[in-house]
Amino acid sequence: MNWLVVFSNLQVSSAGTAGPIYMRIVDCVRTAIESGLLSPGDKLPTNRELSSFIKVDRSTVARAYLELSRLGLIDSQVGRGTFVSRGRAEQIVDPIVDASWQFERTLVGQPVQAAQPAGIEATTDQVDWSSRYSRYVAGLSGLISRLPQFAADDAISFAGGIPAQDFYPSVEFKKIVHSILDSDRGDRMFDYSPFNGEPELRQSVIEHLAGKGMDVLAEQLLILSGSQQGIDLVANLLVDPGDAVLVEEPTYFWAISNFRARQARLIGCHHDEEGINLAEVEAGLRRYAPKFLYVMPNNQNPTGLTMSLNRRRALVDLCSRFSTPILEDDYSGDLCYEGAPLPSLYSLSEKKDLVIYQGTFSKALCPGVRLGWLVGPEAVMEKLSFAKRTSDLATNSMAQVILNEFLHRGLYQEHLLRVNAVYKRRRDAMLSSLEKEFKPFAGVRLIKPKGGLFLWMSLPEGLSNRDLLNFARHEGVVFSPGDLCFSGVGGLNYLRLCFIQNDETITADGIARLARAYKKYLDYVNASASGLASQSPRTSNHVLI
C-alpha cells in the first residue's frame, strides 16, 4: 500500500482539528490497519518523509511512532525502516484449537482428513526465523523497542528495581549452606523439589502470611521461581487472545508485556491519592467483562502509592459484585516505612475464591533469590500447579532449603528491621534532594511513597522523559522513563526513580546531575521554540539494563 494514500486525508485535515497532532497520526495508522488499508509488513514513511508530507515537526512524527510501537502496531528495524507489525492484523488458524476439533471428531467416529503439508523444496538459504515466530512473539512486537538503552559507563542509576547490594545476606547464607551440607539434610538440596514447593518452606511462608492476617492452607499455596512466574502462570491459565484484563494505569511494565504477548486487551484504570479509581474499575467491569483485575495495593509500581483501607474494602466489594477475580501483587509489602501494614485484598475478601495473592522475597532480600508464592482457591491452585510443572518442573531446591533456614532462624525479620530503617532514610534523602534541586522549576510534582522502592515524578505536560534521558546520560545519571508503565498512550512526562540502591551521598550527587540535565533540556526546548536549538545529545556505546 502506498503510504501517500493513507496519510492524504490527514494532510488535508490536520489544521484546525481537535487533539494533539501526534495522536491524529496514531489514530490514522490504527484505522488504516483495522480497515485493511495497511497490511502486516507494509512499510511506513520515515520521520523526515512523513513530517514533510503533512507539514509537522519531525519530533511529532517520532512521538507518534513511539506510541504506535508501544501499542504493538508497528516495528522499527535498524537500517530498514518502520513496518506494520506482522501478526497484529493477521487471522491465523489456531493449531491447538484445530487439533482439538479433529480429536473430538475421532471420538464420535467421524473420519478425519490428514493435513497435507505444503510442498517445500530443499534450499541452502538461511533460516527465515521471522516467518516461524508464534503469535506470542507478535504480541511482544514493539515492546522491546520501548526499552531505553543506557550508556555503558559509571552513571549513577536510579533506573533499576533491585535492593541495595550492601545488604545482600551473603554472610548469613554462607553459614547456612555450610551447616546444611554438614548435616543429614544436605542431600535434599540436590534433588528435585516437590512440584508445589519444599514442605518446610511452604509452612514457613504460611506462618509469614499469618503474621499479615492471612489464613492460608497448605493446599492453597504454590512456591514460585520468583513472583514474575506468578503473573505468567495466571495469564497462561486465564488469558486468550482478545480477552480484556483490567490494570492500573500506570502499572508494572513486565506485567503489561506478559499480557500484551498473549494479545490481551488491557483496560487501564487511573489513580487518585487513595489508589485505583473505582469509577473507572466499575466502568471497565461493566463494559468489557474482563478476565481479572491486576493490582498492587502496596507500594504500587511505579507510582509508589499505597491503597487506603477504605479503597481496598470498596475494591473487593466491587469485584465481588461482578464476580471478577483479582490478581493481587504484593511484590514489596515487607518494605514499609510509615505506619502499620494494611490488610491484603485477599484477607479482606469474604469470598475466598475471589483473590489470587502473590508475593516474593526478592525485593526485600536480594534478586538472586528467585522465590515467591501464589495463594488462591484450591481448585484454581491445582490448575496453576500443573501449569507450573509444564513450565519448569520444580522450583530450585537449593534456594528453597537455604531460604527456609534463613526464615526459621529469624534472620529475615532481623533483615527487615535493618533495611527498612536504611531505606526510609534513603527515601527521605532523595525527596530532600529533589525538593532542593528542582525548587527553581515550576510544574514538577512528586509522590511520597510509604514504602517500597520507587518515587514517581511528573514533569509539566508536553515535556518528554526520553529527551530528558538523553541529557541525563551526558550528566552521568539515568532513570526509568514512566511511559514504559502505561498500557495505553501517555506517560511521556513521568519518571520513575529507585531510591533504595544508593546511599544518601550518591543520591544527592545523582539528583544534582538530574537537575542540571533538566535545566539543559528546558534550555533546549525553549531554544527549539525560538528556532535556535542545536541537535539534542545522543549517546553511543549503548547496552540494555
XYZ file of C-alpha atoms in Angstrom:
545
model
C 0.000 0.000 0.000
C 1.290 3.428 -0.948
C 1.503 5.374 2.311
C 0.601 8.590 0.483
C -2.963 7.282 0.250
C -3.080 6.525 3.978
C -1.942 9.965 5.071
C -3.556 12.093 2.364
C -6.667 12.835 4.439
C -4.510 13.595 7.447
C -2.594 16.150 5.414
C -5.800 17.840 4.292
C -7.481 17.877 7.722
C -4.506 18.436 10.033
C -5.202 22.118 10.605
C -7.989 23.075 12.965
C -8.734 19.527 14.157
C -9.125 18.781 17.860
C -6.473 16.766 19.700
C -2.683 16.605 19.553
C -1.251 16.148 16.074
C 0.785 13.103 17.094
C -2.419 11.384 18.278
C -4.046 12.104 14.919
C -1.147 10.261 13.302
C -1.617 7.357 15.733
C -5.355 7.190 15.015
C -4.761 7.434 11.265
C -2.386 4.446 11.254
C -4.538 2.416 13.631
C -7.634 2.992 11.495
C -5.745 2.047 8.334
C -4.601 -1.217 9.930
C -8.045 -2.109 11.283
C -9.693 -1.363 7.939
C -7.130 -3.382 5.984
C -5.758 -0.365 4.168
C -2.410 -1.174 5.771
C -1.337 -4.811 5.923
C 1.240 -6.581 8.106
C 4.696 -5.893 6.710
C 3.745 -2.683 4.899
C 6.484 -0.078 5.152
C 5.700 3.312 6.644
C 7.409 6.588 5.726
C 10.455 7.790 7.615
C 10.113 10.563 10.173
C 11.516 13.004 7.630
C 9.209 11.866 4.813
C 6.030 11.987 6.877
C 6.851 15.260 8.626
C 7.498 16.861 5.249
C 4.331 15.391 3.741
C 1.917 16.519 6.478
C 3.993 19.600 7.371
C 4.702 18.953 11.056
C 7.865 18.786 13.143
C 9.843 15.530 12.945
C 9.626 15.158 16.726
C 5.834 14.973 16.386
C 6.133 12.034 13.997
C 8.726 10.408 16.258
C 6.350 10.657 19.212
C 3.510 9.169 17.171
C 5.697 6.263 16.064
C 6.745 5.679 19.677
C 3.098 5.412 20.727
C 2.300 3.092 17.810
C 5.246 0.909 18.799
C 4.005 0.840 22.380
C 0.630 -0.360 21.140
C 2.327 -3.164 19.212
C 1.122 -1.835 15.865
C 4.482 -1.139 14.222
C 8.075 -2.384 14.313
C 11.171 -0.282 13.717
C 14.134 -2.147 12.250
C 17.534 -0.501 12.287
C 18.753 0.154 8.756
C 15.498 -0.998 7.152
C 12.724 1.293 8.337
C 9.362 1.136 10.069
C 6.781 -1.520 9.229
C 3.272 -2.560 10.237
C 3.676 -5.318 12.805
C 3.329 -8.828 11.449
C 0.686 -10.860 13.233
C -1.221 -7.863 14.551
C -3.960 -7.970 11.932
C -3.404 -11.457 10.630
C -6.007 -14.081 11.416
C -4.185 -17.380 11.796
C -5.901 -20.670 12.462
C -5.015 -21.728 15.996
C -3.263 -25.108 15.639
C -4.287 -26.107 19.183
C -7.961 -25.366 18.542
C -7.766 -27.101 15.161
C -6.127 -30.167 16.701
C -8.756 -30.288 19.471
C -11.531 -30.163 16.879
C -10.007 -33.060 14.947
C -9.606 -35.064 18.161
C -13.284 -34.541 19.009
C -14.280 -35.774 15.548
C -12.373 -39.024 16.076
C -14.230 -39.563 19.364
C -17.592 -39.553 17.590
C -16.358 -41.815 14.819
C -16.113 -39.211 12.080
C -13.270 -39.610 9.604
C -10.550 -37.011 9.718
C -8.706 -35.937 6.609
C -4.965 -35.928 7.259
C -3.438 -32.477 6.914
C -1.467 -32.119 3.710
C 1.847 -30.360 4.245
C 2.749 -27.674 1.769
C 5.444 -28.675 -0.662
C 8.880 -27.420 0.365
C 11.927 -27.651 -1.837
C 15.427 -28.077 -0.471
C 17.324 -24.824 -0.172
C 20.650 -23.509 1.040
C 19.140 -20.189 2.110
C 19.400 -19.027 5.688
C 16.536 -19.899 8.017
C 13.808 -17.259 7.939
C 13.104 -17.129 11.658
C 10.690 -14.209 11.349
C 8.242 -16.352 9.383
C 8.292 -19.004 12.114
C 7.614 -16.858 15.161
C 4.434 -17.604 17.089
C 1.639 -15.191 17.853
C 3.208 -14.837 21.310
C 6.162 -13.088 19.678
C 3.776 -10.982 17.621
C 2.247 -9.858 20.896
C 5.664 -8.711 22.057
C 6.023 -6.607 18.938
C 7.113 -3.095 19.748
C 7.705 -3.731 23.465
C 11.445 -4.303 23.216
C 11.898 -1.130 21.202
C 10.309 0.811 24.055
C 13.057 -0.147 26.498
C 15.650 2.611 26.861
C 19.304 1.960 26.161
C 21.584 3.240 28.869
C 25.202 4.205 28.295
C 27.758 1.606 29.387
C 29.560 3.879 31.820
C 29.689 4.730 35.522
C 26.457 6.693 35.561
C 24.526 6.920 38.811
C 21.484 4.731 38.263
C 18.007 5.354 39.609
C 16.611 3.089 36.889
C 16.619 -0.363 38.440
C 14.210 -2.073 40.759
C 16.511 -4.100 42.981
C 17.559 -3.811 46.635
C 20.898 -2.402 47.740
C 23.806 -4.796 47.230
C 25.425 -3.766 50.512
C 22.582 -5.524 52.347
C 22.673 -8.828 50.490
C 22.739 -11.634 53.120
C 25.899 -13.272 51.770
C 27.488 -13.928 55.176
C 24.331 -15.475 56.629
C 23.712 -17.579 53.516
C 27.280 -18.880 53.576
C 26.890 -20.055 57.175
C 23.547 -21.669 56.385
C 24.898 -23.525 53.346
C 27.812 -24.951 55.339
C 25.556 -26.026 58.195
C 23.099 -27.758 55.849
C 25.805 -29.542 53.870
C 27.358 -30.780 57.105
C 24.016 -32.211 58.256
C 21.850 -35.082 57.084
C 19.691 -32.547 55.214
C 22.420 -31.738 52.697
C 21.391 -34.237 50.035
C 17.937 -32.669 49.761
C 19.413 -29.596 48.120
C 20.464 -31.684 45.109
C 17.109 -33.386 44.478
C 14.027 -32.201 42.644
C 11.717 -30.219 44.857
C 8.060 -31.288 45.126
C 6.168 -29.548 42.341
C 4.387 -27.181 44.738
C 7.500 -26.406 46.782
C 9.520 -27.758 49.709
C 7.088 -28.613 52.545
C 9.201 -26.830 55.177
C 9.390 -23.631 53.129
C 5.674 -23.743 52.403
C 4.996 -23.966 56.124
C 7.376 -21.066 56.791
C 5.584 -18.953 54.169
C 2.200 -19.850 55.691
C 3.489 -18.630 59.069
C 4.878 -15.495 57.415
C 1.478 -14.782 55.859
C -0.289 -15.462 59.159
C 1.682 -12.516 60.520
C -0.074 -10.436 57.852
C -3.508 -11.639 58.988
C -3.861 -14.200 56.206
C -5.294 -17.648 56.948
C -3.810 -19.963 54.314
C -3.959 -23.750 53.967
C -1.075 -25.752 52.526
C -3.277 -26.775 49.584
C -3.731 -23.118 48.676
C -0.016 -22.284 48.425
C 2.348 -22.711 45.483
C 6.045 -21.817 45.664
C 7.244 -19.961 42.557
C 10.519 -19.240 40.818
C 10.002 -15.532 41.533
C 6.738 -13.597 41.502
C 7.089 -12.860 37.779
C 6.294 -16.524 37.257
C 3.034 -15.976 39.115
C 1.943 -13.349 36.604
C 2.901 -15.699 33.795
C 1.038 -18.686 35.248
C -2.161 -16.740 35.907
C -2.034 -15.285 32.395
C -1.489 -18.768 30.967
C -4.477 -20.028 32.910
C -6.934 -17.236 32.150
C -5.979 -15.167 29.095
C -6.842 -15.940 25.491
C -6.186 -13.552 22.581
C -8.670 -10.697 22.693
C -9.594 -11.127 26.362
C -9.839 -7.972 28.459
C -7.686 -7.513 31.562
C -8.117 -4.561 33.923
C -4.846 -2.987 35.064
C -3.812 0.100 36.965
C -2.669 2.992 34.800
C 0.300 3.123 35.104
C 1.407 -0.361 36.195
C 4.315 -2.833 36.145
C 5.994 -2.920 32.722
C 6.662 -6.667 32.696
C 3.035 -7.408 33.552
C 1.981 -5.236 30.606
C 4.468 -7.117 28.438
C 3.206 -10.504 29.578
C -0.437 -9.675 28.946
C 0.349 -7.983 25.621
C 2.280 -11.048 24.482
C -0.927 -13.017 24.897
C -2.742 -10.382 22.841
C -4.924 -9.357 25.762
C -6.872 -6.123 25.620
C -5.601 -4.013 28.518
C -8.067 -1.631 30.150
C -6.225 0.969 32.225
C -7.742 2.480 35.387
C -6.073 5.595 36.781
C -5.231 6.500 40.382
C -6.103 9.176 42.875
C -4.432 9.716 46.261
C -6.221 6.668 47.757
C -5.431 4.213 44.977
C -7.123 2.861 41.877
C -10.141 4.841 40.620
C -13.254 2.807 41.451
C -15.469 4.575 38.917
C -13.094 3.542 36.137
C -12.899 -0.004 37.526
C -16.689 -0.311 37.566
C -16.947 1.081 34.047
C -14.374 -1.458 32.884
C -16.174 -4.313 34.635
C -19.494 -3.383 33.045
C -18.252 -2.698 29.540
C -15.508 -5.268 28.965
C -16.263 -8.229 31.297
C -12.521 -8.655 31.978
C -10.974 -11.983 32.904
C -9.423 -10.419 36.020
C -8.043 -7.256 37.616
C -4.276 -6.981 38.187
C -3.490 -4.620 41.062
C -0.697 -3.711 43.528
C -2.230 -2.291 46.736
C 1.139 -1.856 48.496
C 3.848 0.458 47.112
C 2.349 0.352 43.632
C 4.921 0.057 40.853
C 5.708 2.629 39.505
C 3.824 5.298 41.482
C 4.732 4.124 44.991
C 1.119 4.664 46.101
C -0.313 2.539 48.912
C -4.043 1.960 48.615
C -6.099 3.167 51.582
C -8.022 0.684 53.727
C -11.388 2.108 52.654
C -10.411 1.851 48.993
C -9.286 -1.765 49.479
C -12.603 -2.728 51.017
C -14.567 -0.947 48.307
C -12.480 -2.548 45.550
C -13.004 -6.039 46.961
C -16.740 -5.382 47.263
C -16.940 -4.056 43.702
C -15.114 -7.013 42.138
C -17.141 -9.390 44.299
C -20.415 -7.929 42.978
C -19.227 -8.561 39.421
C -17.609 -11.934 40.321
C -14.384 -10.742 38.697
C -11.180 -12.282 40.105
C -8.328 -10.140 41.418
C -4.630 -10.887 40.974
C -3.083 -9.083 43.950
C 0.655 -8.473 43.506
C 2.318 -7.789 46.868
C 5.834 -7.552 45.474
C 7.250 -5.287 48.226
C 4.769 -5.280 51.088
C 7.524 -6.077 53.608
C 9.231 -2.758 52.804
C 7.050 -0.484 54.937
C 8.405 2.809 56.322
C 5.328 4.513 57.765
C 2.511 3.118 59.891
C 1.332 -0.453 60.237
C 0.921 -2.584 57.089
C -2.649 -2.665 55.800
C -4.555 -5.929 55.280
C -4.347 -7.582 51.897
C -7.258 -7.737 49.493
C -7.114 -11.495 49.990
C -7.730 -11.214 53.736
C -10.485 -8.607 53.243
C -12.456 -10.756 50.820
C -15.352 -12.740 52.271
C -15.395 -14.738 49.042
C -12.338 -16.954 49.358
C -12.473 -17.715 45.641
C -12.114 -14.063 44.569
C -8.429 -13.178 45.054
C -5.192 -14.790 43.919
C -2.427 -13.312 46.051
C 1.230 -13.354 45.098
C 4.354 -12.245 46.921
C 8.111 -12.568 46.836
C 11.233 -12.319 48.964
C 13.311 -10.885 46.110
C 12.641 -7.158 46.605
C 13.259 -7.151 50.356
C 16.164 -9.607 50.314
C 18.027 -9.953 47.012
C 17.033 -10.580 43.381
C 19.095 -13.778 43.134
C 16.647 -15.484 45.493
C 14.124 -16.195 42.765
C 11.432 -17.369 45.156
C 7.859 -16.232 45.512
C 4.436 -17.709 46.103
C 0.848 -17.798 44.916
C -2.154 -18.229 47.208
C -5.631 -18.866 45.877
C -8.693 -21.136 45.777
C -7.751 -24.816 45.956
C -9.362 -25.727 42.628
C -7.516 -22.904 40.875
C -4.215 -23.724 42.583
C -4.445 -27.276 41.269
C -4.538 -25.913 37.716
C -1.761 -23.399 38.431
C 0.414 -26.129 39.946
C 0.073 -28.210 36.797
C 0.813 -25.181 34.629
C 3.980 -24.589 36.631
C 5.092 -28.196 36.163
C 4.781 -27.829 32.403
C 6.906 -24.678 32.650
C 9.871 -25.616 34.856
C 9.025 -28.929 36.603
C 10.071 -27.616 40.016
C 11.495 -24.599 41.799
C 15.199 -24.534 42.689
C 15.686 -26.870 45.678
C 18.882 -25.244 46.941
C 17.335 -21.795 47.156
C 14.266 -23.164 48.938
C 16.227 -25.087 51.580
C 18.548 -22.140 52.248
C 15.749 -19.583 52.431
C 13.671 -21.770 54.730
C 16.577 -21.964 57.174
C 17.019 -18.184 56.902
C 13.360 -17.742 57.847
C 13.448 -20.436 60.536
C 16.356 -18.740 62.328
C 14.501 -15.421 62.423
C 17.086 -13.773 60.167
C 14.529 -12.436 57.702
C 12.749 -10.358 60.344
C 16.115 -9.033 61.557
C 16.980 -8.167 57.968
C 13.689 -6.279 57.517
C 14.251 -4.199 60.645
C 17.672 -3.210 59.345
C 16.834 -2.434 55.710
C 13.533 -0.679 56.429
C 15.364 1.817 58.642
C 18.039 2.396 55.987
C 15.630 2.583 53.049
C 13.450 5.087 54.896
C 16.495 7.368 55.271
C 17.331 6.912 51.597
C 13.777 7.766 50.573
C 13.866 10.906 52.691
C 17.284 11.826 51.277
C 16.025 11.581 47.689
C 12.915 13.619 48.471
C 15.018 16.270 50.192
C 17.457 16.451 47.268
C 14.648 16.683 44.720
C 12.884 19.440 46.638
C 16.160 21.361 46.874
C 17.463 20.887 43.323
C 14.128 21.225 41.498
C 12.780 24.119 43.550
C 13.548 26.636 40.745
C 11.459 24.662 38.239
C 7.694 25.070 38.043
C 5.300 22.205 37.445
C 7.415 19.348 38.860
C 5.417 17.096 41.201
C 6.405 14.202 43.468
C 4.556 11.382 45.226
C 5.987 10.443 48.626
C 5.799 6.654 48.991
C 5.071 4.987 52.333
C 7.253 2.027 51.430
C 8.755 0.081 48.557
C 11.473 1.096 46.131
C 10.188 3.845 43.854
C 9.470 7.548 43.763
C 7.170 8.855 40.997
C 7.978 12.233 39.476
C 5.967 14.186 36.923
C 7.133 16.985 34.656
C 4.921 19.625 33.034
C 2.740 18.361 30.187
C 4.430 18.429 26.799
C 7.902 17.529 28.060
C 9.478 14.190 27.162
C 11.247 11.876 29.580
C 13.041 10.286 26.605
C 14.580 13.603 25.600
C 15.472 14.341 29.219
C 17.122 10.916 29.465
C 19.472 11.866 26.622
C 20.606 14.930 28.562
C 20.763 12.977 31.834
C 23.080 10.354 30.370
C 25.523 13.082 29.445
C 25.418 14.271 33.060
C 26.096 10.726 34.292
C 22.700 9.770 35.694
C 19.874 7.537 34.404
C 16.272 6.796 35.383
C 13.358 4.712 34.151
C 11.032 6.523 31.688
C 7.500 6.482 33.057
C 5.816 5.824 29.717
C 7.070 2.230 29.911
C 4.485 1.653 32.625
C 1.437 2.828 30.674
C -0.712 0.248 28.910
C -2.111 2.923 26.605
C -0.970 6.229 25.221
C 0.676 8.659 27.618
C 3.222 8.888 30.385
C 5.946 10.717 28.474
C 6.230 13.352 31.204
C 6.781 10.860 34.056
C 9.974 9.481 35.645
C 10.388 6.526 37.986
C 13.304 6.844 40.417
C 14.556 3.957 42.568
C 15.714 5.343 45.926
C 16.964 2.246 47.782
C 20.016 1.299 45.704
C 22.303 4.244 46.509
C 23.398 5.797 49.787
C 22.485 9.364 50.685
C 25.702 10.909 49.320
C 25.433 9.233 45.927
C 21.729 10.049 45.748
C 22.386 13.749 46.396
C 25.021 13.758 43.640
C 22.707 11.937 41.228
C 19.768 14.280 41.814
C 22.045 17.303 41.329
C 23.110 15.811 37.984
C 19.486 15.204 37.066
C 18.617 18.828 37.854
C 21.481 20.052 35.650
C 20.240 17.812 32.849
C 16.707 19.117 33.309
C 17.876 22.725 33.052
C 19.793 21.971 29.855
C 16.756 20.165 28.475
C 14.494 23.141 29.243
C 17.016 25.466 27.615
C 16.969 23.212 24.555
C 13.141 23.189 24.481
C 12.988 26.966 24.752
C 15.646 27.378 22.074
C 13.735 24.970 19.811
C 10.648 27.104 20.182
C 12.735 30.070 19.056
C 14.348 28.126 16.212
C 17.812 28.428 17.793
C 18.353 24.880 19.104
C 21.258 22.681 18.177
C 20.682 18.933 17.962
C 19.811 17.264 21.264
C 22.548 14.963 22.608
C 22.757 11.293 21.730
C 24.777 8.581 23.388
C 26.835 5.900 21.669
C 28.018 2.546 23.040
C 24.624 1.520 24.387
C 23.741 -1.515 26.426
C 20.375 -2.543 27.799
C 19.902 -2.740 31.562
